[in-house]
Amino acid sequence: MCTRTPRTNAQGGLFYTAYALFMRWDFMRKFNIDEQVAINFFSSVENGYHPNPYHNSMHGADVLHVMHFILQSGGLKDTAQLNDEDCLACLIAGMIHDFDHPGLNNNYHVKVQSYLATLYNDRSILENHHCAEVFDLMKNPHYNILASLPETKVRDMRETIIEMVLSTDMGLHAKIFGTWKRRIGQDHDLHKRKDDQRLALSMAIKMSDISNCGRPEFLYLKWGAKLNEEFFLQGDNERNRGDPMSPFMDRFQPSVAKSQIAFMNYIVIPMFESISEYLPQMHFSVDHCESNKSYWASNDDSL
């Protein structure tokens, strides 16, 4: 499936973040990962991201770093009693979660019935593609960072990575978040079952993926501007095709304030609050969300 010719010359933010975190977690030694293979893999993953305004390799590096933060400073590793394989799977999922993202969302692919929409039957199109491309890449021994692990552990890690990446499909948010709320409503002993641990990991990568709302205002606004520009580019594409414009993607009728307030009210804040019940160290993100939401009260672009 992976038709591109892998290259090893892309060394930017994602490459260095991945290399630094693998060294910090001592994964090279723990899993007997050949350093050159790791370099090849990190470089090729970086190279596989497109130069989109938002869904680019810097976003991949960002989500990877936030995953690391939630695992350690956020307390997920200890609270969920994750082993080294779980943590390695987390970092891989973070770095690859938007690999080969074309800058056009799932709804667009369904609307135009693109090749990817047909291939994945309109279900989690991009998320399936991200995983499939990377695992296809790893069939080449020059990029297989899991080569030294027993087959049983590779299968287990592959399942964890796929479940995490697929959970970033916002079309599945209500289902996944509902499952999460019901589970932690029973107790917080998620460490006792693998399925519960994976649910916690899925929530962690979902939080990482939309973590911009939970940061200080100056960072939130910078990331938000990049995302809005990518949305507007999709809107331009739809306009040029003569298709109906997707919500919030018309640069000539901006409604960033309205979309952001709704997104934080109905998606981000409820999810961050729920995660913070399980990981109290992450509650600061809720406070930032509330502060960032208030920004739009005096900066309404739809007036």
Tab-separated table of C-alpha atoms in Angstrom:
chain	number	residue	atom	x	y	z
A	1	MET	CA	0.000	0.000	0.000
A	2	CYS	CA	2.840	2.412	0.802
A	3	THR	CA	3.883	3.560	-2.690
A	4	ARG	CA	6.256	6.375	-1.755
A	5	THR	CA	9.990	5.792	-1.761
A	6	PRO	CA	11.089	6.153	1.873
A	7	ARG	CA	13.747	8.790	2.483
A	8	THR	CA	15.982	9.348	5.461
A	9	ASN	CA	16.790	13.057	5.069
A	10	ALA	CA	13.788	14.598	6.825
A	11	GLN	CA	15.054	15.657	10.228
A	12	GLY	CA	12.943	18.367	11.798
A	13	GLY	CA	10.846	18.772	14.916
A	14	LEU	CA	9.245	15.339	14.763
A	15	PHE	CA	12.530	13.549	14.192
A	16	TYR	CA	14.294	15.232	17.096
A	17	THR	CA	11.340	14.924	19.457
A	18	ALA	CA	11.023	11.219	18.713
A	19	TYR	CA	14.759	10.586	19.056
A	20	ALA	CA	14.995	12.537	22.319
A	21	LEU	CA	11.995	10.786	23.878
A	22	PHE	CA	13.161	7.319	22.836
A	23	MET	CA	16.464	8.079	24.539
A	24	ARG	CA	14.758	9.511	27.619
A	25	TRP	CA	12.573	6.397	27.961
A	26	ASP	CA	15.624	4.217	27.238
A	27	PHE	CA	13.650	2.369	24.557
A	28	MET	CA	16.717	1.718	22.381
A	29	ARG	CA	18.237	-0.422	25.110
A	30	LYS	CA	15.057	-1.929	26.531
A	31	PHE	CA	13.840	-3.150	23.155
A	32	ASN	CA	17.194	-3.641	21.461
A	33	ILE	CA	16.279	-1.163	18.727
A	34	ASP	CA	19.056	-0.587	16.217
A	35	GLU	CA	19.848	3.123	16.267
A	36	GLN	CA	20.107	3.422	12.489
A	37	VAL	CA	16.750	1.696	12.063
A	38	ALA	CA	15.233	4.141	14.548
A	39	ILE	CA	16.770	7.063	12.653
A	40	ASN	CA	15.401	5.682	9.388
A	41	PHE	CA	11.938	5.261	10.908
A	42	PHE	CA	11.780	8.703	12.550
A	43	SER	CA	13.001	10.374	9.347
A	44	SER	CA	10.543	8.522	7.137
A	45	VAL	CA	7.627	9.275	9.452
A	46	GLU	CA	8.559	12.964	9.417
A	47	ASN	CA	8.865	12.848	5.647
A	48	GLY	CA	5.427	11.230	5.363
A	49	TYR	CA	3.657	14.295	6.750
A	50	HIS	CA	2.506	16.843	4.176
A	51	PRO	CA	3.261	20.583	4.467
A	52	ASN	CA	-0.316	21.355	5.503
A	53	PRO	CA	-0.933	24.473	7.609
A	54	TYR	CA	-1.960	22.330	10.605
A	55	HIS	CA	-1.792	18.573	9.999
A	56	ASN	CA	1.945	18.570	9.392
A	57	SER	CA	4.977	17.007	11.055
A	58	MET	CA	5.053	19.688	13.750
A	59	HIS	CA	1.563	18.626	14.816
A	60	GLY	CA	2.863	15.048	14.894
A	61	ALA	CA	5.753	16.153	17.110
A	62	ASP	CA	3.364	18.122	19.305
A	63	VAL	CA	0.982	15.211	19.890
A	64	LEU	CA	3.943	12.910	20.537
A	65	HIS	CA	5.281	15.291	23.183
A	66	VAL	CA	1.893	15.760	24.853
A	67	MET	CA	1.487	11.962	24.995
A	68	HIS	CA	4.815	11.815	26.825
A	69	PHE	CA	3.642	14.556	29.205
A	70	ILE	CA	0.374	12.768	30.021
A	71	LEU	CA	2.205	9.490	30.612
A	72	GLN	CA	4.737	10.964	33.011
A	73	SER	CA	3.740	14.353	34.454
A	74	GLY	CA	0.047	13.582	34.014
A	75	GLY	CA	0.490	10.320	35.901
A	76	LEU	CA	-1.070	7.953	33.344
A	77	LYS	CA	1.809	5.475	33.370
A	78	ASP	CA	1.568	4.928	37.120
A	79	THR	CA	-2.205	5.263	37.482
A	80	ALA	CA	-2.977	2.761	34.718
A	81	GLN	CA	0.095	0.654	35.628
A	82	LEU	CA	1.359	0.636	32.058
A	83	ASN	CA	4.355	-1.470	31.074
A	84	ASP	CA	7.184	-0.469	28.736
A	85	GLU	CA	5.445	-1.972	25.708
A	86	ASP	CA	2.355	0.147	26.401
A	87	CYS	CA	4.446	3.299	26.667
A	88	LEU	CA	6.362	2.524	23.482
A	89	ALA	CA	3.060	1.955	21.671
A	90	CYS	CA	1.841	5.328	23.010
A	91	LEU	CA	4.774	7.242	21.607
A	92	ILE	CA	4.583	5.491	18.246
A	93	ALA	CA	0.845	6.194	18.035
A	94	GLY	CA	1.451	9.850	18.868
A	95	MET	CA	4.073	10.368	16.178
A	96	ILE	CA	2.224	8.522	13.395
A	97	HIS	CA	-1.372	9.489	14.174
A	98	ASP	CA	-1.713	11.861	11.175
A	99	PHE	CA	0.879	10.296	8.843
A	100	ASP	CA	0.206	11.190	5.180
A	101	HIS	CA	-2.728	13.462	6.106
A	102	PRO	CA	-3.834	15.228	2.888
A	103	GLY	CA	-5.248	18.311	4.620
A	104	LEU	CA	-8.826	17.333	3.739
A	105	ASN	CA	-11.046	15.751	6.371
A	106	ASN	CA	-13.027	12.509	6.351
A	107	ASN	CA	-16.283	14.221	5.425
A	108	TYR	CA	-14.648	15.639	2.313
A	109	HIS	CA	-13.406	12.215	1.237
A	110	VAL	CA	-16.863	10.738	1.711
A	111	LYS	CA	-18.468	13.609	-0.211
A	112	VAL	CA	-16.204	13.258	-3.253
A	113	GLN	CA	-15.930	9.461	-2.907
A	114	SER	CA	-12.148	9.532	-3.114
A	115	TYR	CA	-10.050	6.409	-3.512
A	116	LEU	CA	-9.420	6.326	0.244
A	117	ALA	CA	-13.145	6.605	0.976
A	118	THR	CA	-13.784	3.633	-1.275
A	119	LEU	CA	-10.869	1.682	0.168
A	120	TYR	CA	-12.035	2.106	3.771
A	121	ASN	CA	-15.785	2.024	3.100
A	122	ASP	CA	-16.305	5.565	4.469
A	123	ARG	CA	-15.255	4.408	7.964
A	124	SER	CA	-12.476	6.311	9.808
A	125	ILE	CA	-10.892	6.878	6.409
A	126	LEU	CA	-7.845	8.930	7.310
A	127	GLU	CA	-7.207	7.179	10.620
A	128	ASN	CA	-7.154	3.777	8.914
A	129	HIS	CA	-4.866	5.219	6.264
A	130	HIS	CA	-2.393	6.628	8.798
A	131	CYS	CA	-2.010	3.215	10.447
A	132	ALA	CA	-1.921	1.171	7.258
A	133	GLU	CA	0.767	3.309	5.648
A	134	VAL	CA	3.082	3.151	8.647
A	135	PHE	CA	2.697	-0.578	9.244
A	136	ASP	CA	3.297	-1.135	5.537
A	137	LEU	CA	6.466	0.936	5.841
A	138	MET	CA	7.586	-1.207	8.774
A	139	LYS	CA	7.496	-4.333	6.606
A	140	ASN	CA	10.805	-3.043	5.296
A	141	PRO	CA	13.485	-4.149	7.804
A	142	HIS	CA	15.269	-0.817	7.397
A	143	TYR	CA	12.314	0.852	9.164
A	144	ASN	CA	11.030	-1.862	11.491
A	145	ILE	CA	11.707	-0.568	14.989
A	146	LEU	CA	9.817	-3.519	16.478
A	147	ALA	CA	11.976	-6.149	14.777
A	148	SER	CA	13.574	-7.437	17.980
A	149	LEU	CA	10.292	-7.995	19.842
A	150	PRO	CA	8.564	-11.396	20.018
A	151	GLU	CA	5.686	-11.773	17.579
A	152	THR	CA	3.124	-11.925	20.378
A	153	LYS	CA	4.251	-8.568	21.758
A	154	VAL	CA	4.319	-7.028	18.282
A	155	ARG	CA	0.720	-8.099	17.691
A	156	ASP	CA	-0.312	-6.689	21.069
A	157	MET	CA	1.425	-3.369	20.426
A	158	ARG	CA	0.005	-3.187	16.914
A	159	GLU	CA	-3.504	-3.601	18.329
A	160	THR	CA	-2.866	-0.858	20.894
A	161	ILE	CA	-1.481	1.543	18.283
A	162	ILE	CA	-4.370	0.928	15.877
A	163	GLU	CA	-6.978	1.396	18.604
A	164	MET	CA	-5.347	4.638	19.712
A	165	VAL	CA	-5.031	6.134	16.233
A	166	LEU	CA	-8.557	5.140	15.209
A	167	SER	CA	-9.881	6.804	18.360
A	168	THR	CA	-8.718	10.189	17.011
A	169	ASP	CA	-11.570	10.075	14.490
A	170	MET	CA	-13.875	12.773	15.854
A	171	GLY	CA	-16.763	10.969	14.203
A	172	LEU	CA	-16.334	8.325	16.912
A	173	HIS	CA	-16.023	10.804	19.775
A	174	ALA	CA	-19.502	10.353	21.262
A	175	LYS	CA	-19.152	6.570	21.252
A	176	ILE	CA	-15.662	6.505	22.784
A	177	PHE	CA	-16.336	9.237	25.320
A	178	GLY	CA	-19.594	7.570	26.343
A	179	THR	CA	-17.759	4.293	26.920
A	180	TRP	CA	-15.142	6.136	28.973
A	181	LYS	CA	-17.684	7.918	31.179
A	182	ARG	CA	-19.549	4.705	31.889
A	183	ARG	CA	-16.325	2.896	32.753
A	184	ILE	CA	-14.854	5.431	35.171
A	185	GLY	CA	-18.311	5.872	36.644
A	186	GLN	CA	-17.886	2.343	38.016
A	187	ASP	CA	-14.368	2.727	39.454
A	188	HIS	CA	-10.909	3.924	38.482
A	189	ASP	CA	-9.221	0.517	38.515
A	190	LEU	CA	-8.398	0.586	34.820
A	191	HIS	CA	-5.119	-1.212	35.396
A	192	LYS	CA	-6.817	-4.564	35.934
A	193	ARG	CA	-7.916	-5.207	32.330
A	194	LYS	CA	-6.089	-4.652	29.047
A	195	ASP	CA	-9.221	-3.292	27.378
A	196	ASP	CA	-9.562	-0.670	30.117
A	197	GLN	CA	-5.907	0.306	29.799
A	198	ARG	CA	-6.377	0.743	26.059
A	199	LEU	CA	-9.452	2.862	26.695
A	200	ALA	CA	-7.352	5.130	28.918
A	201	LEU	CA	-4.672	5.312	26.214
A	202	SER	CA	-7.291	6.201	23.623
A	203	MET	CA	-8.528	9.035	25.817
A	204	ALA	CA	-4.949	10.215	26.290
A	205	ILE	CA	-4.257	10.490	22.567
A	206	LYS	CA	-7.636	12.151	22.023
A	207	MET	CA	-6.669	14.723	24.630
A	208	SER	CA	-3.240	15.142	23.024
A	209	ASP	CA	-4.764	15.618	19.586
A	210	ILE	CA	-6.975	18.544	20.663
A	211	SER	CA	-4.748	19.788	23.473
A	212	ASN	CA	-4.385	23.264	21.957
A	213	CYS	CA	-7.520	24.440	23.759
A	214	GLY	CA	-5.918	23.500	27.067
A	215	ARG	CA	-2.805	25.637	26.707
A	216	PRO	CA	-1.954	29.251	27.488
A	217	GLU	CA	-3.750	31.707	25.230
A	218	PHE	CA	-0.765	32.705	23.082
A	219	LEU	CA	-0.129	29.073	22.119
A	220	TYR	CA	-3.802	28.265	21.689
A	221	LEU	CA	-4.276	31.155	19.252
A	222	LYS	CA	-1.203	30.254	17.178
A	223	TRP	CA	-2.271	26.644	16.720
A	224	GLY	CA	-5.866	27.726	16.135
A	225	ALA	CA	-4.841	30.076	13.315
A	226	LYS	CA	-3.064	27.199	11.572
A	227	LEU	CA	-6.098	24.944	11.871
A	228	ASN	CA	-8.438	27.664	10.594
A	229	GLU	CA	-6.258	28.212	7.539
A	230	GLU	CA	-6.378	24.502	6.736
A	231	PHE	CA	-10.158	24.561	7.118
A	232	PHE	CA	-10.364	27.571	4.794
A	233	LEU	CA	-8.234	25.785	2.192
A	234	GLN	CA	-10.693	22.899	2.224
A	235	GLY	CA	-13.493	25.428	1.855
A	236	ASP	CA	-11.708	26.946	-1.134
A	237	ASN	CA	-11.443	23.487	-2.651
A	238	GLU	CA	-15.153	22.868	-2.128
A	239	ARG	CA	-16.054	26.270	-3.590
A	240	ASN	CA	-13.942	25.625	-6.681
A	241	ARG	CA	-15.646	22.254	-7.150
A	242	GLY	CA	-19.074	23.814	-6.809
A	243	ASP	CA	-19.799	21.688	-3.739
A	244	PRO	CA	-21.706	22.821	-0.643
A	245	MET	CA	-19.353	24.501	1.822
A	246	SER	CA	-18.508	22.540	4.958
A	247	PRO	CA	-19.408	24.291	8.232
A	248	PHE	CA	-16.868	26.863	9.483
A	249	MET	CA	-14.702	26.520	6.345
A	250	ASP	CA	-15.781	29.585	4.365
A	251	ARG	CA	-13.038	32.197	4.643
A	252	PHE	CA	-15.461	34.865	3.398
A	253	GLN	CA	-17.911	34.199	6.202
A	254	PRO	CA	-15.677	33.416	9.188
A	255	SER	CA	-17.206	32.198	12.403
A	256	VAL	CA	-14.178	31.109	14.372
A	257	ALA	CA	-15.529	32.409	17.677
A	258	LYS	CA	-18.794	30.524	17.307
A	259	SER	CA	-17.087	27.277	16.269
A	260	GLN	CA	-14.472	27.452	19.012
A	261	ILE	CA	-16.946	28.166	21.796
A	262	ALA	CA	-19.148	25.291	20.646
A	263	PHE	CA	-16.160	22.950	20.310
A	264	MET	CA	-14.942	23.731	23.810
A	265	ASN	CA	-18.398	23.608	25.394
A	266	TYR	CA	-19.522	20.326	23.877
A	267	ILE	CA	-16.292	18.415	23.197
A	268	VAL	CA	-13.155	19.686	24.879
A	269	ILE	CA	-14.189	20.811	28.356
A	270	PRO	CA	-16.424	17.810	29.163
A	271	MET	CA	-13.692	15.429	27.999
A	272	PHE	CA	-10.866	17.231	29.803
A	273	GLU	CA	-12.908	17.406	33.011
A	274	SER	CA	-13.622	13.693	32.842
A	275	ILE	CA	-9.996	12.801	32.182
A	276	SER	CA	-8.966	15.050	35.068
A	277	GLU	CA	-11.143	12.993	37.404
A	278	TYR	CA	-8.888	10.052	36.583
A	279	LEU	CA	-5.689	12.107	36.271
A	280	PRO	CA	-5.976	15.095	38.646
A	281	GLN	CA	-2.587	16.409	37.510
A	282	MET	CA	-4.181	17.282	34.147
A	283	HIS	CA	-6.845	19.597	35.567
A	284	PHE	CA	-4.834	22.686	34.654
A	285	SER	CA	-5.948	22.059	31.059
A	286	VAL	CA	-9.581	22.685	32.031
A	287	ASP	CA	-8.642	26.061	33.514
A	288	HIS	CA	-6.875	27.042	30.287
A	289	CYS	CA	-9.922	25.972	28.268
A	290	GLU	CA	-12.194	28.210	30.294
A	291	SER	CA	-9.790	31.105	29.894
A	292	ASN	CA	-9.448	30.571	26.146
A	293	LYS	CA	-13.197	30.331	25.727
A	294	SER	CA	-13.625	33.703	27.397
A	295	TYR	CA	-11.227	35.219	24.827
A	296	TRP	CA	-13.871	34.888	22.130
A	297	ALA	CA	-16.449	36.884	24.095
A	298	SER	CA	-14.571	40.054	23.135
A	299	ASN	CA	-13.170	38.808	19.811
A	300	ASP	CA	-16.253	37.635	17.901
A	301	ASP	CA	-15.295	37.528	14.213
A	302	SER	CA	-18.855	36.819	13.059
A	303	LEU	CA	-20.194	40.268	13.988
